[in-house]
Amino acid sequence: DQQVKQNSPSLSVQEGRISILNCDYTNSMFDYFLWYKKYPAEGPTFLISISSIKDKNEDGRFTVFLNKSAKHLSLHIVPSQPGDSAVYFCAASVQGAQKLVFGQGTRLTINP
Amino acid sequence: DAGVIQSPRHEVTEMGQEVTLRCKPISGHDYLFWYRQTMMRGLELLIYFNNNVPIDDSGMPEDRFSAKMPNASFSTLKIQPSEPRDSAVYFCASSLGAGMGSPLHFGNGTRLTVT
């Protein structure tokens, strides 16, 4: 039972354009969402998060949008850079709890 | 800080053998997690500890898996006996506190291959 789903295993975007990664969740108790980035042979690293009291959080080139009614969140990267090529994991939890549920990941490739 | 340190980086073993994965969390972090990454299921939480005490082991696949945290600076994940379906990348992570503002810090993982 996948409570957090990333339906696109891979995404290819041209350098300088916008990358949009999507994530859906089924558990309405989730109220804290995170994105992690993973390079090959390394562990995931925290990128950005959002609480359910917000619908948008921005950090530099990265913006996360949350649509609670649709149980959907997305990560926007603009402009995309070659160094953004990595696997991106969406994760969710109940605030105050440390049990994160991860999606399966989306491999983003930025083409020069 | 050196970050979360896992060893070994790679482990190849034969079916039926015992495998022990090791983790040193970031000093001062009070939560420690073991995750497993596979192509089919992504990152799955196996077990996590708070102040060296196991809090939730509902993700441990079966009795062949066990985890210990004898002190604040060391944890092990043991598989006995190992099976080919255990082949995956196993990550250890630690965090300071719980909830927002306490992201997980992951180690570089142990790639386990069981033949």
Tab-separated table of C-alpha atoms in Angstrom:
chain	number	residue	atom	x	y	z
A	1	ASP	CA	0.000	0.000	0.000
A	2	GLN	CA	1.868	3.016	-1.314
A	3	GLN	CA	0.706	6.004	0.707
A	4	VAL	CA	3.025	8.338	-1.193
A	5	LYS	CA	3.278	7.939	-4.954
A	6	GLN	CA	5.508	9.428	-7.575
A	7	ASN	CA	4.023	8.198	-10.807
A	8	SER	CA	6.786	9.418	-13.099
A	9	PRO	CA	9.910	7.267	-12.773
A	10	SER	CA	11.895	9.689	-14.907
A	11	LEU	CA	11.810	13.198	-16.340
A	12	SER	CA	14.067	14.886	-18.869
A	13	VAL	CA	14.265	18.697	-19.063
A	14	GLN	CA	16.397	21.098	-21.017
A	15	GLU	CA	18.818	23.287	-19.096
A	16	GLY	CA	17.298	26.645	-18.237
A	17	ARG	CA	13.705	25.427	-18.447
A	18	ILE	CA	11.375	24.597	-15.571
A	19	SER	CA	11.353	21.122	-14.020
A	20	ILE	CA	8.118	20.003	-12.366
A	21	LEU	CA	8.100	16.875	-10.226
A	22	ASN	CA	4.821	15.543	-8.919
A	23	CYS	CA	3.754	13.566	-5.883
A	24	ASP	CA	0.392	12.229	-4.689
A	25	TYR	CA	-0.548	10.931	-1.267
A	26	THR	CA	-3.497	8.986	0.057
A	27	ASN	CA	-3.301	9.424	3.827
A	28	SER	CA	-5.271	12.524	4.873
A	29	MET	CA	-3.443	12.532	8.226
A	30	PHE	CA	-0.223	13.633	6.553
A	31	ASP	CA	0.407	17.289	7.268
A	32	TYR	CA	4.123	17.733	6.668
A	33	PHE	CA	5.796	17.123	3.333
A	34	LEU	CA	9.406	17.100	2.233
A	35	TRP	CA	11.520	16.675	-0.865
A	36	TYR	CA	14.877	14.930	-0.794
A	37	LYS	CA	17.470	14.839	-3.549
A	38	LYS	CA	19.771	11.887	-4.154
A	39	TYR	CA	22.925	11.606	-6.234
A	40	PRO	CA	24.318	8.188	-7.241
A	41	ALA	CA	26.237	6.381	-4.500
A	42	GLU	CA	25.167	8.968	-1.913
A	43	GLY	CA	22.363	9.156	0.601
A	44	PRO	CA	19.350	11.422	0.103
A	45	THR	CA	19.761	15.029	1.232
A	46	PHE	CA	17.000	17.292	2.440
A	47	LEU	CA	15.905	19.898	-0.105
A	48	ILE	CA	12.729	21.693	0.963
A	49	SER	CA	9.624	21.126	3.069
A	50	ILE	CA	6.108	22.440	3.520
A	51	SER	CA	3.516	22.286	6.261
A	52	SER	CA	-0.150	21.777	5.479
A	53	ILE	CA	-0.948	25.241	6.809
A	54	LYS	CA	0.741	26.618	3.703
A	55	ASP	CA	0.177	26.037	0.022
A	56	LYS	CA	3.563	27.241	-1.179
A	57	ASN	CA	7.113	27.383	0.090
A	58	GLU	CA	10.011	28.841	-1.831
A	59	ASP	CA	13.759	28.524	-1.423
A	60	GLY	CA	15.819	30.026	-4.202
A	61	ARG	CA	15.215	28.098	-7.411
A	62	PHE	CA	13.052	25.529	-5.621
A	63	THR	CA	9.353	25.943	-4.881
A	64	VAL	CA	7.022	23.352	-3.428
A	65	PHE	CA	3.268	23.634	-3.959
A	66	LEU	CA	0.691	21.777	-1.884
A	67	ASN	CA	-2.906	21.113	-2.943
A	68	LYS	CA	-4.548	19.520	0.082
A	69	SER	CA	-7.920	18.935	-1.547
A	70	ALA	CA	-6.262	16.965	-4.324
A	71	LYS	CA	-3.704	15.384	-2.002
A	72	HIS	CA	-1.020	16.481	-4.405
A	73	LEU	CA	2.256	18.300	-4.154
A	74	SER	CA	4.778	19.372	-6.698
A	75	LEU	CA	8.347	20.606	-6.778
A	76	HIS	CA	9.273	23.291	-9.276
A	77	ILE	CA	12.892	23.969	-10.181
A	78	VAL	CA	13.543	27.050	-12.234
A	79	PRO	CA	15.811	27.528	-13.996
A	80	SER	CA	16.978	23.919	-14.181
A	81	GLN	CA	20.735	23.351	-14.074
A	82	PRO	CA	22.855	20.298	-14.959
A	83	GLY	CA	23.694	19.841	-11.266
A	84	ASP	CA	20.007	19.269	-10.583
A	85	SER	CA	20.225	15.886	-12.325
A	86	ALA	CA	19.431	13.444	-9.527
A	87	VAL	CA	16.679	11.274	-8.095
A	88	TYR	CA	14.061	13.255	-6.191
A	89	PHE	CA	12.036	11.668	-3.411
A	90	CYS	CA	8.826	13.033	-2.021
A	91	ALA	CA	8.110	12.215	1.638
A	92	ALA	CA	5.277	12.808	4.094
A	93	SER	CA	4.623	12.533	7.797
A	94	VAL	CA	2.320	13.557	10.572
A	95	GLN	CA	3.742	16.706	12.151
A	96	GLY	CA	5.646	15.978	15.298
A	97	ALA	CA	6.334	12.432	14.233
A	98	GLN	CA	9.594	11.276	12.777
A	99	LYS	CA	8.186	8.438	10.695
A	100	LEU	CA	8.622	9.615	7.102
A	101	VAL	CA	6.899	7.764	4.263
A	102	PHE	CA	8.755	8.120	0.977
A	103	GLY	CA	7.661	7.821	-2.608
A	104	GLN	CA	9.517	5.709	-5.123
A	105	GLY	CA	11.492	8.607	-6.566
A	106	THR	CA	11.721	10.401	-9.910
A	107	ARG	CA	14.972	10.512	-11.832
A	108	LEU	CA	15.462	14.017	-13.229
A	109	THR	CA	17.906	14.528	-16.083
A	110	ILE	CA	18.823	18.031	-17.152
A	111	ASN	CA	20.095	18.152	-20.710
A	112	PRO	CA	22.591	20.857	-21.757
B	1	ASP	CA	30.919	16.853	11.463
B	2	ALA	CA	31.575	13.741	9.376
B	3	GLY	CA	27.906	13.033	8.902
B	4	VAL	CA	26.254	9.639	9.247
B	5	ILE	CA	28.810	6.900	8.638
B	6	GLN	CA	27.804	3.487	7.355
B	7	SER	CA	29.891	0.400	6.821
B	8	PRO	CA	30.550	-1.521	4.740
B	9	ARG	CA	29.734	0.390	1.537
B	10	HIS	CA	29.260	-2.848	-0.368
B	11	GLU	CA	28.515	-6.345	0.865
B	12	VAL	CA	28.259	-9.446	-1.277
B	13	THR	CA	27.262	-12.642	0.455
B	14	GLU	CA	25.776	-16.016	-0.257
B	15	MET	CA	22.237	-16.986	0.619
B	16	GLY	CA	21.999	-18.265	4.166
B	17	GLN	CA	24.883	-16.238	5.529
B	18	GLU	CA	24.569	-13.679	8.307
B	19	VAL	CA	24.979	-10.041	7.320
B	20	THR	CA	25.639	-7.160	9.718
B	21	LEU	CA	25.365	-3.540	8.632
B	22	ARG	CA	26.756	-0.790	10.825
B	23	CYS	CA	25.910	2.838	11.409
B	24	LYS	CA	27.372	5.744	13.360
B	25	PRO	CA	24.896	8.624	13.624
B	26	ILE	CA	25.754	12.299	13.837
B	27	SER	CA	26.894	13.138	17.345
B	28	GLY	CA	24.090	14.616	19.411
B	29	HIS	CA	21.285	13.311	17.227
B	30	ASP	CA	18.665	11.464	19.250
B	31	TYR	CA	16.803	9.695	16.451
B	32	LEU	CA	18.224	6.915	14.271
B	33	PHE	CA	16.509	5.280	11.316
B	34	TRP	CA	17.139	2.297	9.064
B	35	TYR	CA	15.695	2.500	5.541
B	36	ARG	CA	15.861	0.099	2.613
B	37	GLN	CA	15.763	1.214	-1.012
B	38	THR	CA	14.563	-1.052	-3.813
B	39	MET	CA	13.446	-0.307	-7.339
B	40	MET	CA	9.955	-1.588	-6.692
B	41	ARG	CA	9.182	0.051	-3.351
B	42	GLY	CA	11.518	3.024	-3.155
B	43	LEU	CA	12.653	3.989	0.344
B	44	GLU	CA	11.005	1.939	3.080
B	45	LEU	CA	11.394	2.610	6.789
B	46	LEU	CA	12.468	-0.550	8.585
B	47	ILE	CA	12.894	0.651	12.166
B	48	TYR	CA	13.705	3.751	14.135
B	49	PHE	CA	15.133	4.506	17.562
B	50	ASN	CA	14.785	7.445	19.925
B	51	ASN	CA	17.469	7.783	22.569
B	52	ASN	CA	18.656	4.242	21.762
B	53	VAL	CA	15.200	2.733	22.321
B	54	PRO	CA	13.367	1.102	19.385
B	55	ILE	CA	10.155	3.030	18.787
B	56	ASP	CA	8.663	1.475	15.677
B	57	ASP	CA	9.838	-1.732	14.033
B	58	SER	CA	6.687	-2.360	12.021
B	59	GLY	CA	8.654	-2.075	8.783
B	60	MET	CA	11.027	-4.921	9.582
B	61	PRO	CA	10.134	-7.516	6.944
B	62	GLU	CA	10.388	-10.632	9.082
B	63	ASP	CA	12.140	-12.244	11.989
B	64	ARG	CA	15.300	-12.662	9.958
B	65	PHE	CA	15.889	-8.938	10.452
B	66	SER	CA	16.988	-7.440	13.754
B	67	ALA	CA	18.391	-4.065	14.789
B	68	LYS	CA	20.154	-2.871	17.886
B	69	MET	CA	21.414	0.408	19.236
B	70	PRO	CA	23.641	-0.356	22.226
B	71	ASN	CA	24.674	3.280	22.646
B	72	ALA	CA	24.090	6.726	21.167
B	73	SER	CA	26.904	6.412	18.657
B	74	PHE	CA	26.359	2.985	17.135
B	75	SER	CA	23.648	0.842	15.586
B	76	THR	CA	23.550	-2.447	13.698
B	77	LEU	CA	21.102	-4.063	11.339
B	78	LYS	CA	21.475	-7.812	11.107
B	79	ILE	CA	19.972	-10.243	8.605
B	80	GLN	CA	20.180	-13.919	9.488
B	81	PRO	CA	19.847	-15.918	7.325
B	82	SER	CA	20.107	-13.689	4.270
B	83	GLU	CA	18.108	-14.344	1.091
B	84	PRO	CA	18.457	-13.026	-2.493
B	85	ARG	CA	15.337	-10.872	-2.064
B	86	ASP	CA	17.158	-8.926	0.668
B	87	SER	CA	19.413	-7.432	-2.005
B	88	ALA	CA	18.960	-3.664	-1.784
B	89	VAL	CA	20.646	-0.488	-0.606
B	90	TYR	CA	20.273	-0.017	3.131
B	91	PHE	CA	20.435	3.524	4.505
B	92	CYS	CA	20.927	4.719	8.014
B	93	ALA	CA	19.769	8.235	8.935
B	94	SER	CA	19.757	10.360	12.059
B	95	SER	CA	18.007	13.521	13.185
B	96	LEU	CA	17.965	15.950	16.073
B	97	GLY	CA	14.490	16.045	17.519
B	98	ALA	CA	11.220	15.287	15.806
B	99	GLY	CA	8.942	16.884	13.242
B	100	MET	CA	9.403	20.110	11.364
B	101	GLY	CA	12.827	21.637	11.479
B	102	SER	CA	14.441	18.237	12.057
B	103	PRO	CA	15.233	16.784	8.653
B	104	LEU	CA	16.848	13.389	8.381
B	105	HIS	CA	20.542	13.188	7.586
B	106	PHE	CA	21.341	10.059	5.607
B	107	GLY	CA	24.518	8.056	5.315
B	108	ASN	CA	25.787	6.934	1.920
B	109	GLY	CA	24.230	3.513	2.286
B	110	THR	CA	25.339	-0.107	2.134
B	111	ARG	CA	24.660	-1.932	-1.107
B	112	LEU	CA	23.855	-5.526	-0.208
B	113	THR	CA	23.923	-8.290	-2.786
B	114	VAL	CA	22.836	-11.765	-1.749
B	115	THR	CA	23.593	-14.477	-4.314
